[in-house]
Amino acid sequence: PQGAVVIAIDAPFARRSGQWIRFISEDRAEQIQLMKDLQRAVDVLRARPNVDDDRIAYLGISYGGAMGALFVGAERRLKAAVLEVADGGLVSHYTGPEDLGVMASLACATRVAWFQAMAPIEPIRFIPLASPTPLLLQNGQSDNLVPPADAEALHAAAREPKTIRWYNAGHSLGPQAIADRHEWLNGQIGLDLLKPTS
């Protein structure tokens, strides 16, 4: 957003070749490394003279929203977080009815090993720990990638203070969600909006 100092981090699967989720033990290692990377991003922001330590927020969309549910439960230095079109994490995502075919295609031993590795770090287990950090949860009523039931499960797991916004949209929420997100973040941390010069 205008008036903000931003660090954007690539998802683990964008840093390598191959499928985004491989259903192997490295999926766990990548998710843990992402949390470390996000914590280092907070360190970098806090070290900058033009960043107010009391105004650091997180914004994650889709996979970034789901991983943000884990991050906000682990990182105590955030003042606010927006989780847009997020679900409860990779286990939640791949055990929903929309992805049963993916699970059925895996060998039983592969599924069991992956669940054992990933379930302990499932974001929906961590989002209750985010409180008292304020959360904005934004989802689409016709999202085929994050069905409303998956979003509602994440919303239910989150504790107050939380603001939940639903949109008549799919996985891409559109301009109203962007405006709502900006207004909410401005209310939480303030944004030094650039004034046009004449």
Short mmCIF file of C-alpha atoms in Angstrom, two decimals:
data_model
loop_
_atom_site.label_atom_id
_atom_site.label_comp_id
_atom_site.label_asym_id
_atom_site.label_seq_id
_atom_site.Cartn_x
_atom_site.Cartn_y
_atom_site.Cartn_z
CA PRO A 1 0.00 0.00 0.00
CA GLN A 2 0.98 3.60 -0.51
CA GLY A 3 2.74 5.00 2.52
CA ALA A 4 4.08 1.64 3.76
CA VAL A 5 7.49 -0.04 3.88
CA VAL A 6 6.94 -3.56 2.52
CA ILE A 7 8.91 -6.80 2.38
CA ALA A 8 7.49 -9.44 0.02
CA ILE A 9 8.74 -13.01 0.32
CA ASP A 10 8.52 -15.75 -2.31
CA ALA A 11 6.67 -18.90 -1.32
CA PRO A 12 8.96 -21.93 -0.92
CA PHE A 13 7.64 -23.57 -4.10
CA ALA A 14 8.56 -20.45 -6.09
CA ARG A 15 12.21 -20.91 -5.08
CA ARG A 16 12.59 -24.35 -6.69
CA SER A 17 11.32 -26.46 -9.56
CA GLY A 18 8.63 -29.12 -9.35
CA GLN A 19 5.14 -29.28 -7.93
CA TRP A 20 4.12 -26.69 -5.34
CA ILE A 21 3.35 -29.43 -2.79
CA ARG A 22 5.20 -32.71 -3.16
CA PHE A 23 3.75 -34.74 -0.26
CA ILE A 24 7.20 -35.51 1.12
CA SER A 25 9.03 -34.54 4.31
CA GLU A 26 10.53 -31.49 2.60
CA ASP A 27 7.06 -29.89 2.63
CA ARG A 28 7.38 -29.63 6.41
CA ALA A 29 10.93 -28.27 6.21
CA GLU A 30 9.83 -25.64 3.67
CA GLN A 31 6.91 -24.49 5.82
CA ILE A 32 9.15 -24.17 8.89
CA GLN A 33 11.76 -22.29 6.83
CA LEU A 34 9.06 -19.91 5.60
CA MET A 35 8.19 -19.06 9.22
CA LYS A 36 11.87 -18.35 9.92
CA ASP A 37 12.07 -16.18 6.81
CA LEU A 38 9.00 -14.19 7.88
CA GLN A 39 10.47 -13.68 11.35
CA ARG A 40 13.71 -12.44 9.77
CA ALA A 41 11.61 -10.04 7.67
CA VAL A 42 10.22 -8.58 10.90
CA ASP A 43 13.80 -8.29 12.20
CA VAL A 44 14.81 -6.40 9.05
CA LEU A 45 11.84 -4.04 9.30
CA ARG A 46 12.51 -3.33 12.97
CA ALA A 47 16.15 -2.52 12.14
CA ARG A 48 15.17 0.16 9.63
CA PRO A 49 15.11 3.76 10.91
CA ASN A 50 12.03 4.59 8.82
CA VAL A 51 9.88 1.80 10.33
CA ASP A 52 7.89 2.16 13.55
CA ASP A 53 8.16 -1.10 15.53
CA ASP A 54 4.60 -0.59 16.77
CA ARG A 55 3.13 -0.48 13.26
CA ILE A 56 4.25 -3.76 11.68
CA ALA A 57 1.49 -5.79 10.06
CA TYR A 58 1.21 -8.93 7.95
CA LEU A 59 -0.80 -9.37 4.73
CA GLY A 60 -1.16 -12.80 3.15
CA ILE A 61 -3.34 -13.89 0.24
CA SER A 62 -4.35 -17.50 -0.54
CA TYR A 63 -1.33 -19.68 0.39
CA GLY A 64 0.14 -16.58 2.07
CA GLY A 65 -3.09 -16.20 4.03
CA ALA A 66 -3.01 -19.80 5.22
CA MET A 67 0.66 -19.55 6.18
CA GLY A 68 -0.12 -16.24 7.85
CA ALA A 69 -2.49 -18.09 10.18
CA LEU A 70 0.55 -19.99 11.45
CA PHE A 71 2.80 -16.93 11.44
CA VAL A 72 0.45 -14.75 13.50
CA GLY A 73 0.27 -17.49 16.11
CA ALA A 74 4.06 -17.65 16.40
CA GLU A 75 5.16 -14.02 15.91
CA ARG A 76 4.37 -11.70 18.83
CA ARG A 77 5.69 -8.48 17.24
CA LEU A 78 2.85 -8.00 14.74
CA LYS A 79 0.29 -5.29 15.44
CA ALA A 80 -2.29 -6.52 12.90
CA ALA A 81 -2.73 -9.14 10.19
CA VAL A 82 -4.90 -9.56 7.11
CA LEU A 83 -5.56 -13.11 5.93
CA GLU A 84 -7.27 -13.02 2.54
CA VAL A 85 -8.86 -16.14 0.99
CA ALA A 86 -7.10 -18.30 3.58
CA ASP A 87 -7.94 -21.79 4.78
CA GLY A 88 -6.55 -23.75 7.71
CA GLY A 89 -3.40 -24.92 5.95
CA LEU A 90 -2.19 -27.68 3.67
CA VAL A 91 -3.70 -30.59 5.61
CA SER A 92 -7.04 -28.78 5.81
CA HIS A 93 -6.82 -27.99 2.11
CA TYR A 94 -6.02 -31.51 0.94
CA THR A 95 -8.52 -33.28 3.18
CA GLY A 96 -11.51 -31.31 1.91
CA PRO A 97 -13.95 -32.89 -0.53
CA GLU A 98 -12.59 -30.83 -3.41
CA ASP A 99 -9.17 -32.55 -3.15
CA LEU A 100 -10.06 -36.14 -2.25
CA GLY A 101 -8.81 -37.26 -5.67
CA VAL A 102 -5.33 -35.97 -4.86
CA MET A 103 -5.22 -37.89 -1.57
CA ALA A 104 -6.64 -41.03 -3.20
CA SER A 105 -3.86 -40.97 -5.79
CA LEU A 106 -1.16 -41.23 -3.09
CA ALA A 107 0.03 -44.46 -1.52
CA CYS A 108 -1.36 -45.00 1.98
CA ALA A 109 2.13 -44.89 3.54
CA THR A 110 2.84 -41.59 1.74
CA ARG A 111 -0.40 -40.05 3.04
CA VAL A 112 0.23 -41.20 6.61
CA ALA A 113 3.83 -39.95 6.65
CA TRP A 114 2.79 -36.58 5.19
CA PHE A 115 -0.07 -36.13 7.67
CA GLN A 116 2.23 -37.01 10.57
CA ALA A 117 4.78 -34.45 9.37
CA MET A 118 2.34 -31.65 8.56
CA ALA A 119 -0.47 -31.88 11.13
CA PRO A 120 1.63 -30.55 14.06
CA ILE A 121 2.41 -27.36 12.11
CA GLU A 122 -1.06 -26.90 10.58
CA PRO A 123 -1.89 -23.16 10.68
CA ILE A 124 -5.43 -23.65 12.01
CA ARG A 125 -3.84 -25.03 15.19
CA PHE A 126 -1.83 -21.83 15.69
CA ILE A 127 -4.27 -19.06 14.80
CA PRO A 128 -5.87 -19.09 18.29
CA LEU A 129 -2.48 -17.97 19.64
CA ALA A 130 -2.61 -14.78 17.55
CA SER A 131 -4.78 -13.01 20.11
CA PRO A 132 -4.55 -10.15 21.05
CA THR A 133 -3.26 -9.28 17.54
CA PRO A 134 -6.26 -7.96 15.54
CA LEU A 135 -7.11 -10.05 12.46
CA LEU A 136 -9.02 -9.23 9.29
CA LEU A 137 -10.29 -12.40 7.59
CA GLN A 138 -11.58 -11.92 4.03
CA ASN A 139 -13.17 -14.69 1.94
CA GLY A 140 -15.33 -15.23 -1.12
CA GLN A 141 -18.74 -16.88 -0.93
CA SER A 142 -18.17 -18.74 -4.22
CA ASP A 143 -14.47 -19.57 -3.83
CA ASN A 144 -13.77 -22.98 -5.37
CA LEU A 145 -10.18 -23.14 -4.03
CA VAL A 146 -11.08 -22.22 -0.45
CA PRO A 147 -14.68 -23.37 0.00
CA PRO A 148 -16.69 -21.35 2.53
CA ALA A 149 -16.71 -24.27 5.00
CA ASP A 150 -12.89 -24.27 5.08
CA ALA A 151 -12.82 -20.51 5.59
CA GLU A 152 -15.45 -20.72 8.33
CA ALA A 153 -13.39 -23.33 10.18
CA LEU A 154 -10.41 -20.94 10.20
CA HIS A 155 -12.63 -18.05 11.29
CA ALA A 156 -14.02 -20.13 14.16
CA ALA A 157 -10.53 -21.08 15.35
CA ALA A 158 -9.38 -17.45 15.44
CA ARG A 159 -9.99 -15.60 18.70
CA GLU A 160 -11.03 -12.00 19.17
CA PRO A 161 -10.21 -9.38 18.12
CA LYS A 162 -11.18 -10.47 14.62
CA THR A 163 -13.11 -8.89 11.77
CA ILE A 164 -14.68 -11.22 9.21
CA ARG A 165 -15.67 -9.99 5.76
CA TRP A 166 -17.42 -12.06 3.10
CA TYR A 167 -17.62 -11.04 -0.56
CA ASN A 168 -19.82 -12.12 -3.43
CA ALA A 169 -16.74 -13.39 -5.23
CA GLY A 170 -14.55 -16.37 -5.95
CA HIS A 171 -10.88 -16.73 -5.03
CA SER A 172 -10.14 -13.25 -6.38
CA LEU A 173 -12.11 -10.89 -4.17
CA GLY A 174 -11.92 -7.74 -6.26
CA PRO A 175 -11.53 -4.01 -5.59
CA GLN A 176 -13.95 -3.74 -2.65
CA ALA A 177 -11.85 -6.20 -0.65
CA ILE A 178 -8.71 -4.20 -1.42
CA ALA A 179 -10.40 -1.00 -0.27
CA ASP A 180 -11.69 -2.70 2.89
CA ARG A 181 -8.25 -4.14 3.63
CA HIS A 182 -6.58 -0.75 3.19
CA GLU A 183 -9.14 1.00 5.41
CA TRP A 184 -8.84 -1.68 8.11
CA LEU A 185 -5.03 -1.59 8.09
CA ASN A 186 -5.08 2.20 8.26
CA GLY A 187 -7.30 1.94 11.33
CA GLN A 188 -4.96 -0.58 12.98
CA ILE A 189 -1.49 0.77 12.22
CA GLY A 190 -2.04 4.00 10.30
CA LEU A 191 -0.50 4.62 6.91
CA ASP A 192 1.54 7.67 6.07
CA LEU A 193 -0.44 8.47 2.96
CA LEU A 194 1.41 10.43 0.37
CA LYS A 195 -0.32 13.72 -0.33
CA PRO A 196 -0.49 14.74 -3.98
CA THR A 197 1.56 17.81 -4.83
CA SER A 198 0.05 20.53 -6.99
#
